[in-house]
């Protein structure tokens, strides 16, 4: 055990036993989430300013003391070109460049409550551009989330966004100047970026609802469910894409959607074509390993971190949780959150009835990542 104040050794603990304890706790309640601070600091663009010790609440933005970061997300499903059977990559790159300029302007336009925050934020000018609507894009492309093709699309998509964001920040560096701490960063003598970081993947729990898009890089939570809002209001939701597919396929019925909202699975309906059952597989029907590998695919092309929840079915084991934590670290993720369905009394997404059996909570849920707050 290392004292974070002076770096001195204060004791020893059995790492395997500690991991077992963390995995069991996460299995019981969803906490703790893991932050891999070693991986985070290896990617710290300004190590001379200090080590990173913490992240924002959802884990996608590792920050130095006093820092904040301006975030934005692109609805990638909107760039699906049906006629071409592909994304409109040129339009996506153009939008990324515009978004980077916009987010950089926000750094200057934002008021700050303390001088220390203003100095830290404007010294590094960190921005984090990410995505939402990834599940919608896969569905529109006919690609199952739980497939090698989905991982390949994730790699290409985020690599294109990262390259366009880097180019835009470099152009802004030439136009407006590099971030003030550039000389003390890992970029010194190299690429003249306007922003110390350019990309990050946020959960987009709120803005995705406004945009009518699926959240972040998550698969669909379910095809029909109840959403518990921050004030306790419970609203029914259904996948518009699945509703249309059901109508087109001739198997749409109120009874089907009632069954799905009550926790039933489309996989049990053999009258639905297998291709559609695979394409509309939901979060709990996708193995934990694919969840983690998808997060890692996006992380490989992201400056900051990726916020994603590995949603597990209620019957998942403690060993499943432990294995997910280990694989996330092995693949270079900067953190990981797991949530076993029903492990708390109230959760932001649920099947009817809205309150699943499990451990007690105060009923409040994070509006971004959807996890119940302790």
Short mmCIF file of C-alpha atoms in Angstrom, two decimals:
data_model
loop_
_atom_site.label_atom_id
_atom_site.label_comp_id
_atom_site.label_asym_id
_atom_site.label_seq_id
_atom_site.Cartn_x
_atom_site.Cartn_y
_atom_site.Cartn_z
CA UNK A 1 0.00 0.00 0.00
CA UNK A 2 1.40 3.39 -1.04
CA UNK A 3 0.64 6.66 0.71
CA UNK A 4 -0.70 8.98 -2.04
CA UNK A 5 0.65 12.04 -0.23
CA UNK A 6 4.34 11.13 -0.24
CA UNK A 7 4.62 7.85 -2.20
CA UNK A 8 5.96 5.91 0.77
CA UNK A 9 5.12 2.24 1.36
CA UNK A 10 2.70 1.84 4.28
CA UNK A 11 1.98 -1.87 4.19
CA UNK A 12 1.18 -4.86 2.05
CA UNK A 13 -2.00 -6.55 0.92
CA UNK A 14 -2.65 -9.77 -0.99
CA UNK A 15 -3.56 -8.48 -4.47
CA UNK A 16 -5.50 -11.61 -5.44
CA UNK A 17 -7.62 -11.47 -2.28
CA UNK A 18 -8.26 -7.76 -2.80
CA UNK A 19 -9.37 -8.42 -6.37
CA UNK A 20 -11.68 -11.20 -5.17
CA UNK A 21 -13.19 -8.85 -2.60
CA UNK A 22 -13.69 -6.10 -5.18
CA UNK A 23 -15.28 -8.54 -7.64
CA UNK A 24 -17.69 -9.85 -5.03
CA UNK A 25 -18.65 -6.34 -3.97
CA UNK A 26 -19.24 -5.30 -7.59
CA UNK A 27 -21.34 -8.45 -8.08
CA UNK A 28 -23.45 -7.51 -5.06
CA UNK A 29 -24.01 -3.83 -5.80
CA UNK A 30 -22.17 -2.57 -8.89
CA UNK A 31 -19.50 -0.95 -6.70
CA UNK A 32 -16.62 -0.45 -6.84
CA UNK A 33 -15.95 0.56 -10.39
CA UNK A 34 -12.30 0.10 -11.33
CA UNK A 35 -9.90 2.84 -12.38
CA UNK A 36 -6.58 1.57 -13.73
CA UNK A 37 -4.47 4.51 -12.66
CA UNK A 38 -1.24 2.99 -14.00
CA UNK A 39 -2.68 2.79 -17.52
CA UNK A 40 -4.11 6.29 -17.16
CA UNK A 41 -0.78 7.85 -16.17
CA UNK A 42 1.12 6.13 -18.97
CA UNK A 43 -1.10 8.16 -21.32
CA UNK A 44 -0.94 11.39 -19.31
CA UNK A 45 0.01 14.11 -21.84
CA UNK A 46 1.33 16.46 -19.14
CA UNK A 47 3.26 14.32 -16.60
CA UNK A 48 5.49 17.27 -15.68
CA UNK A 49 2.40 18.97 -14.24
CA UNK A 50 1.75 16.03 -11.93
CA UNK A 51 0.25 12.56 -11.78
CA UNK A 52 -3.43 11.94 -12.40
CA UNK A 53 -5.16 10.60 -9.31
CA UNK A 54 -8.86 10.68 -10.16
CA UNK A 55 -11.49 10.89 -12.88
CA UNK A 56 -14.84 12.59 -13.31
CA UNK A 57 -17.83 10.67 -11.84
CA UNK A 58 -18.46 8.41 -14.85
CA UNK A 59 -14.76 7.69 -15.39
CA UNK A 60 -14.23 8.89 -18.95
CA UNK A 61 -12.12 11.95 -18.07
CA UNK A 62 -8.94 11.42 -16.00
CA UNK A 63 -7.98 14.84 -14.66
CA UNK A 64 -5.23 16.65 -12.79
CA UNK A 65 -6.16 18.67 -9.68
CA UNK A 66 -8.46 21.61 -10.51
CA UNK A 67 -8.97 20.49 -14.12
CA UNK A 68 -12.25 20.23 -15.98
CA UNK A 69 -12.90 19.03 -19.52
CA UNK A 70 -15.37 20.12 -22.18
CA UNK A 71 -17.18 17.15 -23.71
CA UNK A 72 -19.26 16.61 -26.83
CA UNK A 73 -20.63 13.62 -28.71
CA UNK A 74 -21.50 12.95 -32.34
CA UNK A 75 -24.53 10.84 -33.25
CA UNK A 76 -22.70 8.48 -35.59
CA UNK A 77 -25.90 6.77 -36.76
CA UNK A 78 -26.80 10.00 -38.56
CA UNK A 79 -23.88 9.42 -40.95
CA UNK A 80 -25.17 6.10 -42.28
CA UNK A 81 -25.50 6.41 -46.08
CA UNK A 82 -28.13 3.84 -47.06
CA UNK A 83 -27.54 4.28 -50.79
CA UNK A 84 -23.82 3.60 -50.44
CA UNK A 85 -24.27 0.94 -47.76
CA UNK A 86 -21.59 2.64 -45.66
CA UNK A 87 -20.92 5.70 -43.56
CA UNK A 88 -20.45 9.07 -45.19
CA UNK A 89 -16.89 9.30 -43.95
CA UNK A 90 -16.21 12.70 -45.52
CA UNK A 91 -19.22 14.23 -43.77
CA UNK A 92 -18.17 12.63 -40.49
CA UNK A 93 -14.66 14.08 -40.73
CA UNK A 94 -16.10 17.52 -41.52
CA UNK A 95 -18.39 17.32 -38.49
CA UNK A 96 -15.49 16.25 -36.25
CA UNK A 97 -13.47 19.29 -37.33
CA UNK A 98 -16.42 21.58 -36.61
CA UNK A 99 -17.01 19.93 -33.23
CA UNK A 100 -13.36 20.33 -32.20
CA UNK A 101 -13.47 24.05 -33.01
CA UNK A 102 -16.74 24.37 -31.10
CA UNK A 103 -15.42 22.59 -28.01
CA UNK A 104 -12.22 24.62 -28.08
CA UNK A 105 -14.33 27.80 -28.15
CA UNK A 106 -16.26 26.54 -25.12
CA UNK A 107 -13.01 26.54 -23.12
CA UNK A 108 -12.77 30.30 -23.69
CA UNK A 109 -16.48 31.01 -23.27
CA UNK A 110 -16.92 29.11 -20.00
CA UNK A 111 -16.99 30.92 -16.65
CA UNK A 112 -15.04 29.35 -13.78
CA UNK A 113 -15.82 29.65 -10.07
CA UNK A 114 -12.16 29.60 -8.98
CA UNK A 115 -8.94 30.99 -10.41
CA UNK A 116 -7.24 27.61 -9.93
CA UNK A 117 -9.82 25.93 -12.16
CA UNK A 118 -9.52 28.61 -14.84
CA UNK A 119 -5.73 28.29 -14.87
CA UNK A 120 -5.78 24.49 -15.08
CA UNK A 121 -8.49 24.29 -17.74
CA UNK A 122 -7.10 26.99 -20.01
CA UNK A 123 -3.54 25.81 -19.44
CA UNK A 124 -4.22 22.42 -21.04
CA UNK A 125 -7.41 23.18 -23.00
CA UNK A 126 -8.53 19.55 -22.81
CA UNK A 127 -11.56 18.61 -24.85
CA UNK A 128 -13.23 15.24 -25.25
CA UNK A 129 -15.14 14.47 -28.42
CA UNK A 130 -16.92 11.13 -28.50
CA UNK A 131 -19.86 9.27 -29.97
CA UNK A 132 -23.40 8.18 -29.31
CA UNK A 133 -25.78 6.14 -31.46
CA UNK A 134 -23.26 3.35 -32.04
CA UNK A 135 -25.82 0.59 -31.44
CA UNK A 136 -28.21 2.36 -33.82
CA UNK A 137 -25.46 2.46 -36.44
CA UNK A 138 -24.80 -1.26 -36.08
CA UNK A 139 -28.50 -2.08 -36.39
CA UNK A 140 -28.87 0.11 -39.48
CA UNK A 141 -25.79 -1.58 -40.96
CA UNK A 142 -27.12 -5.07 -40.26
CA UNK A 143 -24.17 -5.85 -37.98
CA UNK A 144 -24.78 -7.68 -34.67
CA UNK A 145 -23.13 -6.01 -31.67
CA UNK A 146 -21.79 -9.39 -30.62
CA UNK A 147 -19.68 -10.00 -33.73
CA UNK A 148 -16.13 -9.51 -35.04
CA UNK A 149 -17.58 -7.14 -37.66
CA UNK A 150 -18.86 -4.84 -34.91
CA UNK A 151 -15.41 -4.69 -33.31
CA UNK A 152 -13.85 -3.93 -36.70
CA UNK A 153 -16.34 -1.12 -37.33
CA UNK A 154 -15.65 0.29 -33.87
CA UNK A 155 -11.91 0.35 -34.58
CA UNK A 156 -12.32 2.08 -37.93
CA UNK A 157 -14.95 4.53 -36.68
CA UNK A 158 -12.94 5.74 -33.70
CA UNK A 159 -9.65 5.79 -35.60
CA UNK A 160 -11.26 8.06 -38.22
CA UNK A 161 -12.70 10.34 -35.55
CA UNK A 162 -9.39 10.47 -33.67
CA UNK A 163 -7.41 11.29 -36.81
CA UNK A 164 -9.85 14.03 -37.81
CA UNK A 165 -9.87 15.47 -34.28
CA UNK A 166 -6.07 15.48 -34.10
CA UNK A 167 -5.85 17.21 -37.48
CA UNK A 168 -8.40 19.82 -36.44
CA UNK A 169 -6.61 20.54 -33.16
CA UNK A 170 -3.29 20.81 -34.97
CA UNK A 171 -4.83 23.28 -37.42
CA UNK A 172 -6.20 25.30 -34.51
CA UNK A 173 -2.75 25.23 -32.95
CA UNK A 174 -1.36 26.91 -36.04
CA UNK A 175 -4.26 29.37 -36.20
CA UNK A 176 -4.62 30.32 -32.53
CA UNK A 177 -1.57 28.89 -30.81
CA UNK A 178 -0.85 25.71 -28.86
CA UNK A 179 -2.19 25.15 -25.35
CA UNK A 180 -0.09 27.13 -22.83
CA UNK A 181 1.43 24.04 -21.19
CA UNK A 182 2.49 22.55 -24.54
CA UNK A 183 6.21 23.01 -23.81
CA UNK A 184 5.75 20.95 -20.63
CA UNK A 185 3.79 18.21 -22.36
CA UNK A 186 4.72 15.00 -24.16
CA UNK A 187 4.04 16.83 -27.45
CA UNK A 188 6.83 19.38 -26.91
CA UNK A 189 8.98 19.60 -30.02
CA UNK A 190 6.40 17.61 -31.99
CA UNK A 191 2.80 18.10 -33.05
CA UNK A 192 1.52 21.55 -32.13
CA UNK A 193 -1.92 20.70 -30.78
CA UNK A 194 -4.31 23.35 -29.52
CA UNK A 195 -5.69 20.84 -27.01
CA UNK A 196 -3.85 18.44 -24.68
CA UNK A 197 -6.56 15.84 -25.35
CA UNK A 198 -9.11 15.63 -28.14
CA UNK A 199 -11.24 12.51 -27.70
CA UNK A 200 -13.16 10.67 -25.01
CA UNK A 201 -16.26 8.44 -24.84
CA UNK A 202 -18.93 9.65 -22.43
CA UNK A 203 -22.06 7.63 -21.53
CA UNK A 204 -24.35 10.33 -23.02
CA UNK A 205 -27.26 9.14 -20.88
CA UNK A 206 -29.08 12.47 -21.12
CA UNK A 207 -28.08 13.95 -24.46
CA UNK A 208 -28.73 10.65 -26.27
CA UNK A 209 -32.36 10.83 -25.13
CA UNK A 210 -32.62 14.36 -26.49
CA UNK A 211 -31.03 13.26 -29.79
CA UNK A 212 -33.17 10.13 -30.03
CA UNK A 213 -30.01 8.02 -30.17
CA UNK A 214 -28.69 4.97 -28.35
CA UNK A 215 -26.36 5.78 -25.46
CA UNK A 216 -22.63 6.08 -26.10
CA UNK A 217 -21.16 2.82 -27.34
CA UNK A 218 -23.63 0.67 -25.40
CA UNK A 219 -25.75 -2.03 -27.02
CA UNK A 220 -29.50 -1.59 -26.64
CA UNK A 221 -30.37 -2.20 -23.00
CA UNK A 222 -33.57 -3.89 -24.08
CA UNK A 223 -36.14 -3.67 -26.87
CA UNK A 224 -38.82 -2.45 -24.45
CA UNK A 225 -38.30 -1.32 -20.87
CA UNK A 226 -39.06 1.25 -18.22
CA UNK A 227 -36.76 4.23 -17.64
CA UNK A 228 -36.56 5.69 -14.16
CA UNK A 229 -35.84 9.41 -14.38
CA UNK A 230 -33.83 11.35 -11.82
CA UNK A 231 -37.01 12.57 -10.08
CA UNK A 232 -38.39 9.04 -9.75
CA UNK A 233 -40.76 9.25 -12.73
CA UNK A 234 -40.97 5.97 -14.66
CA UNK A 235 -41.45 6.15 -18.43
CA UNK A 236 -41.99 3.29 -20.92
CA UNK A 237 -39.55 3.10 -23.83
CA UNK A 238 -39.23 0.88 -26.90
CA UNK A 239 -36.65 0.64 -29.65
CA UNK A 240 -37.99 2.51 -32.67
CA UNK A 241 -35.75 0.48 -34.98
CA UNK A 242 -37.10 -2.78 -33.59
CA UNK A 243 -40.69 -1.56 -33.82
CA UNK A 244 -40.17 -0.81 -37.50
CA UNK A 245 -38.44 -4.15 -38.11
CA UNK A 246 -41.31 -5.95 -36.38
CA UNK A 247 -43.88 -4.17 -38.53
CA UNK A 248 -41.91 -4.86 -41.71
CA UNK A 249 -41.48 -8.50 -40.70
CA UNK A 250 -45.14 -8.98 -39.83
CA UNK A 251 -44.57 -10.04 -36.22
CA UNK A 252 -45.43 -6.78 -34.45
CA UNK A 253 -48.01 -7.14 -31.70
CA UNK A 254 -48.85 -5.42 -28.39
CA UNK A 255 -48.45 -8.78 -26.67
CA UNK A 256 -44.85 -9.12 -27.92
CA UNK A 257 -43.87 -5.70 -26.60
CA UNK A 258 -45.60 -6.31 -23.28
CA UNK A 259 -43.65 -9.55 -22.95
CA UNK A 260 -40.35 -7.83 -23.79
CA UNK A 261 -41.07 -5.01 -21.34
CA UNK A 262 -41.70 -7.63 -18.65
CA UNK A 263 -38.24 -9.11 -19.21
CA UNK A 264 -38.93 -11.58 -21.99
CA UNK A 265 -36.33 -12.25 -24.67
CA UNK A 266 -36.66 -11.97 -28.43
CA UNK A 267 -34.31 -14.94 -28.64
CA UNK A 268 -37.18 -17.16 -27.46
CA UNK A 269 -39.31 -16.20 -30.49
CA UNK A 270 -38.24 -18.59 -33.22
CA UNK A 271 -40.81 -17.10 -35.59
CA UNK A 272 -38.53 -14.05 -35.78
CA UNK A 273 -35.75 -14.55 -38.36
CA UNK A 274 -32.40 -15.46 -36.81
CA UNK A 275 -30.70 -12.51 -38.52
CA UNK A 276 -33.05 -10.10 -36.71
CA UNK A 277 -32.67 -11.91 -33.40
CA UNK A 278 -28.88 -11.54 -33.66
CA UNK A 279 -29.05 -7.92 -34.79
CA UNK A 280 -31.37 -6.96 -31.92
CA UNK A 281 -29.56 -8.86 -29.16
CA UNK A 282 -29.65 -6.74 -26.01
CA UNK A 283 -27.11 -5.90 -23.32
CA UNK A 284 -27.83 -8.89 -21.08
CA UNK A 285 -27.80 -11.29 -24.05
CA UNK A 286 -24.29 -10.20 -25.05
CA UNK A 287 -21.46 -11.91 -23.20
CA UNK A 288 -19.32 -9.90 -20.81
CA UNK A 289 -16.22 -10.55 -22.94
CA UNK A 290 -17.70 -8.78 -25.98
CA UNK A 291 -18.69 -5.84 -23.77
CA UNK A 292 -15.09 -5.50 -22.59
CA UNK A 293 -13.58 -6.02 -26.04
CA UNK A 294 -15.84 -3.32 -27.47
CA UNK A 295 -14.71 -0.88 -24.79
CA UNK A 296 -11.08 -1.74 -25.54
CA UNK A 297 -11.60 -1.26 -29.29
CA UNK A 298 -12.73 2.33 -28.71
CA UNK A 299 -10.09 2.95 -26.03
CA UNK A 300 -7.27 2.18 -28.48
CA UNK A 301 -8.18 5.33 -30.42
CA UNK A 302 -9.22 7.59 -27.54
CA UNK A 303 -7.01 10.11 -25.72
CA UNK A 304 -8.92 10.18 -22.47
CA UNK A 305 -11.02 7.20 -21.36
CA UNK A 306 -14.18 5.31 -22.25
CA UNK A 307 -17.23 5.17 -20.02
CA UNK A 308 -19.13 1.94 -20.53
CA UNK A 309 -21.14 -0.36 -18.31
CA UNK A 310 -20.69 -4.10 -18.65
CA UNK A 311 -24.33 -5.03 -18.05
CA UNK A 312 -24.61 -8.55 -16.69
CA UNK A 313 -27.71 -10.72 -16.31
CA UNK A 314 -28.94 -11.39 -12.78
CA UNK A 315 -27.53 -14.94 -12.83
CA UNK A 316 -23.97 -13.84 -13.68
CA UNK A 317 -21.33 -15.18 -11.28
CA UNK A 318 -18.69 -13.47 -9.16
CA UNK A 319 -16.11 -15.18 -11.38
CA UNK A 320 -17.69 -13.50 -14.44
CA UNK A 321 -17.15 -10.13 -12.76
CA UNK A 322 -13.57 -10.99 -11.76
CA UNK A 323 -12.73 -12.16 -15.28
CA UNK A 324 -14.18 -8.98 -16.78
CA UNK A 325 -12.03 -6.81 -14.50
CA UNK A 326 -8.88 -8.71 -15.43
CA UNK A 327 -9.59 -8.68 -19.17
CA UNK A 328 -10.26 -4.93 -19.11
CA UNK A 329 -6.85 -4.29 -17.56
CA UNK A 330 -5.15 -6.73 -19.93
CA UNK A 331 -6.66 -5.04 -23.01
CA UNK A 332 -5.63 -1.53 -21.95
CA UNK A 333 -8.92 -0.13 -20.72
CA UNK A 334 -8.49 2.77 -18.30
CA UNK A 335 -11.33 1.63 -16.09
CA UNK A 336 -14.37 -0.62 -16.01
CA UNK A 337 -17.83 -0.64 -14.47
CA UNK A 338 -19.97 -3.75 -14.14
CA UNK A 339 -23.60 -3.90 -13.12
CA UNK A 340 -25.51 -7.11 -12.49
CA UNK A 341 -29.18 -6.67 -13.28
CA UNK A 342 -31.33 -6.38 -10.17
CA UNK A 343 -28.43 -6.08 -7.73
CA UNK A 344 -30.00 -2.89 -6.36
CA UNK A 345 -33.59 -2.16 -5.50
CA UNK A 346 -33.93 0.63 -8.04
CA UNK A 347 -32.11 1.15 -11.32
CA UNK A 348 -32.47 3.66 -14.13
CA UNK A 349 -33.38 1.02 -16.75
CA UNK A 350 -35.55 -1.91 -15.75
CA UNK A 351 -38.18 -4.30 -16.97
CA UNK A 352 -41.64 -4.23 -15.43
CA UNK A 353 -42.02 -3.98 -12.54
CA UNK A 354 -39.58 -1.06 -12.36
CA UNK A 355 -38.14 -2.15 -9.01
CA UNK A 356 -36.06 -5.32 -9.48
CA UNK A 357 -35.22 -7.41 -6.40
CA UNK A 358 -31.82 -6.83 -4.88
CA UNK A 359 -29.80 -4.69 -2.54
CA UNK A 360 -31.17 -1.45 -1.14
CA UNK A 361 -30.29 1.95 -2.55
CA UNK A 362 -31.51 5.49 -2.08
CA UNK A 363 -33.39 5.34 -5.39
CA UNK A 364 -31.24 7.96 -7.09
CA UNK A 365 -29.55 7.11 -10.40
CA UNK A 366 -26.78 8.83 -12.32
CA UNK A 367 -28.51 10.46 -15.32
CA UNK A 368 -25.46 9.85 -17.51
CA UNK A 369 -24.27 6.27 -16.96
CA UNK A 370 -27.53 4.99 -15.48
CA UNK A 371 -25.99 3.34 -12.42
CA UNK A 372 -27.79 3.67 -9.08
CA UNK A 373 -26.09 6.07 -6.70
CA UNK A 374 -25.08 4.68 -3.33
#
